[in-house]
């Protein structure tokens, strides 16, 4: 398929499909794009944001547990040539807290930053390359990937070229 779009939607039938989506994104970034990106994650509590990030972190090569950073604000994963940072800003009381933790130091060319509840850090976070929204659809989930930069547009183009996956496209 050779159709360009700035938004893709996929059905995620279970947590395995959600992990597979994260893993697929990781493989494309490592093997095709070869550059880090900033992803804003949106969705209700329990929608699967951390599950998708777990798939990504594991896809980048992490072998241990992938924890939710709800109480620590950030979980870092330093993996060979890559750094993956998973932020959960749900409990952030004041965006200025991000300055105290050195937020700017996390964003580099070989860094992939997944940020849950980015609206809590508005004004201090860099703009996203990709906005990823997970919504409940019945007992399943649907993920929407929205490109915001040329880099993430290339990622979506690569997603369209993939053979069938454990998640279903719903363009």
mmCIF file of N, CA and C in Angstrom, residues 9-14 18 43-44 46-48 133-144 168 170:
data_model
loop_
_atom_site.group_PDB
_atom_site.id
_atom_site.type_symbol
_atom_site.label_atom_id
_atom_site.label_comp_id
_atom_site.label_asym_id
_atom_site.label_seq_id
_atom_site.Cartn_x
_atom_site.Cartn_y
_atom_site.Cartn_z
ATOM 1 N N UNK A 9 -5.293 4.470 12.238
ATOM 2 C CA UNK A 9 -6.016 3.869 13.357
ATOM 3 C C UNK A 9 -5.894 2.356 13.268
ATOM 4 N N UNK A 10 -5.715 1.750 14.431
ATOM 5 C CA UNK A 10 -5.618 0.298 14.504
ATOM 6 C C UNK A 10 -6.473 -0.214 15.652
ATOM 7 N N UNK A 11 -7.093 -1.375 15.440
ATOM 8 C CA UNK A 11 -7.797 -2.070 16.508
ATOM 9 C C UNK A 11 -6.791 -2.901 17.284
ATOM 10 N N UNK A 12 -6.890 -2.833 18.595
ATOM 11 C CA UNK A 12 -6.041 -3.625 19.483
ATOM 12 C C UNK A 12 -6.978 -4.548 20.267
ATOM 13 N N UNK A 13 -7.039 -5.811 19.871
ATOM 14 C CA UNK A 13 -8.035 -6.721 20.442
ATOM 15 C C UNK A 13 -7.713 -7.158 21.861
ATOM 16 N N UNK A 14 -6.431 -7.101 22.248
ATOM 17 C CA UNK A 14 -6.040 -7.527 23.593
ATOM 18 C C UNK A 14 -4.679 -6.924 23.932
ATOM 19 N N UNK A 18 -1.558 -4.880 21.827
ATOM 20 C CA UNK A 18 -1.047 -3.581 22.269
ATOM 21 C C UNK A 18 0.469 -3.630 22.405
ATOM 22 N N UNK A 43 -5.087 8.893 26.658
ATOM 23 C CA UNK A 43 -6.042 7.823 26.904
ATOM 24 C C UNK A 43 -6.415 7.810 28.367
ATOM 25 N N UNK A 44 -7.575 7.242 28.653
ATOM 26 C CA UNK A 44 -8.040 7.161 30.030
ATOM 27 C C UNK A 44 -7.116 6.269 30.852
ATOM 28 N N UNK A 46 -5.869 3.161 32.524
ATOM 29 C CA UNK A 46 -6.090 1.761 32.191
ATOM 30 C C UNK A 46 -6.322 1.476 30.719
ATOM 31 N N UNK A 47 -6.187 2.482 29.862
ATOM 32 C CA UNK A 47 -6.455 2.292 28.427
ATOM 33 C C UNK A 47 -5.395 1.450 27.728
ATOM 34 N N UNK A 48 -4.166 1.431 28.264
ATOM 35 C CA UNK A 48 -3.111 0.638 27.641
ATOM 36 C C UNK A 48 -1.876 1.427 27.261
ATOM 37 N N UNK A 133 -3.145 8.081 20.659
ATOM 38 C CA UNK A 133 -4.326 8.084 21.516
ATOM 39 C C UNK A 133 -4.931 6.690 21.539
ATOM 40 N N UNK A 134 -5.153 6.172 22.745
ATOM 41 C CA UNK A 134 -5.780 4.860 22.904
ATOM 42 C C UNK A 134 -7.161 5.076 23.521
ATOM 43 N N UNK A 135 -8.165 4.516 22.861
ATOM 44 C CA UNK A 135 -9.545 4.661 23.325
ATOM 45 C C UNK A 135 -10.203 3.300 23.455
ATOM 46 N N UNK A 136 -11.139 3.225 24.384
ATOM 47 C CA UNK A 136 -11.955 2.019 24.519
ATOM 48 C C UNK A 136 -12.983 1.982 23.402
ATOM 49 N N UNK A 137 -13.108 0.823 22.768
ATOM 50 C CA UNK A 137 -14.168 0.580 21.794
ATOM 51 C C UNK A 137 -14.763 -0.769 22.192
ATOM 52 N N UNK A 138 -15.866 -0.722 22.944
ATOM 53 C CA UNK A 138 -16.418 -1.952 23.500
ATOM 54 C C UNK A 138 -15.425 -2.533 24.487
ATOM 55 N N UNK A 139 -15.123 -3.816 24.346
ATOM 56 C CA UNK A 139 -14.158 -4.464 25.241
ATOM 57 C C UNK A 139 -12.738 -4.395 24.687
ATOM 58 N N UNK A 140 -12.589 -3.796 23.508
ATOM 59 C CA UNK A 140 -11.276 -3.679 22.882
ATOM 60 C C UNK A 140 -10.784 -2.246 22.957
ATOM 61 N N UNK A 141 -9.641 -2.017 22.346
ATOM 62 C CA UNK A 141 -9.067 -0.675 22.273
ATOM 63 C C UNK A 141 -8.834 -0.322 20.810
ATOM 64 N N UNK A 142 -8.787 0.966 20.562
ATOM 65 C CA UNK A 142 -8.392 1.459 19.248
ATOM 66 C C UNK A 142 -7.304 2.505 19.481
ATOM 67 N N UNK A 143 -6.228 2.399 18.705
ATOM 68 C CA UNK A 143 -5.142 3.359 18.827
ATOM 69 C C UNK A 143 -5.106 4.220 17.570
ATOM 70 N N UNK A 144 -4.941 5.514 17.776
ATOM 71 C CA UNK A 144 -4.801 6.465 16.683
ATOM 72 C C UNK A 144 -3.407 7.046 16.753
ATOM 73 N N UNK A 168 -5.272 -4.689 13.710
ATOM 74 C CA UNK A 168 -5.952 -4.481 12.429
ATOM 75 C C UNK A 168 -6.064 -2.990 12.106
ATOM 76 N N UNK A 170 -7.710 0.263 10.658
ATOM 77 C CA UNK A 170 -9.055 0.758 10.369
ATOM 78 C C UNK A 170 -8.947 2.181 9.865
#
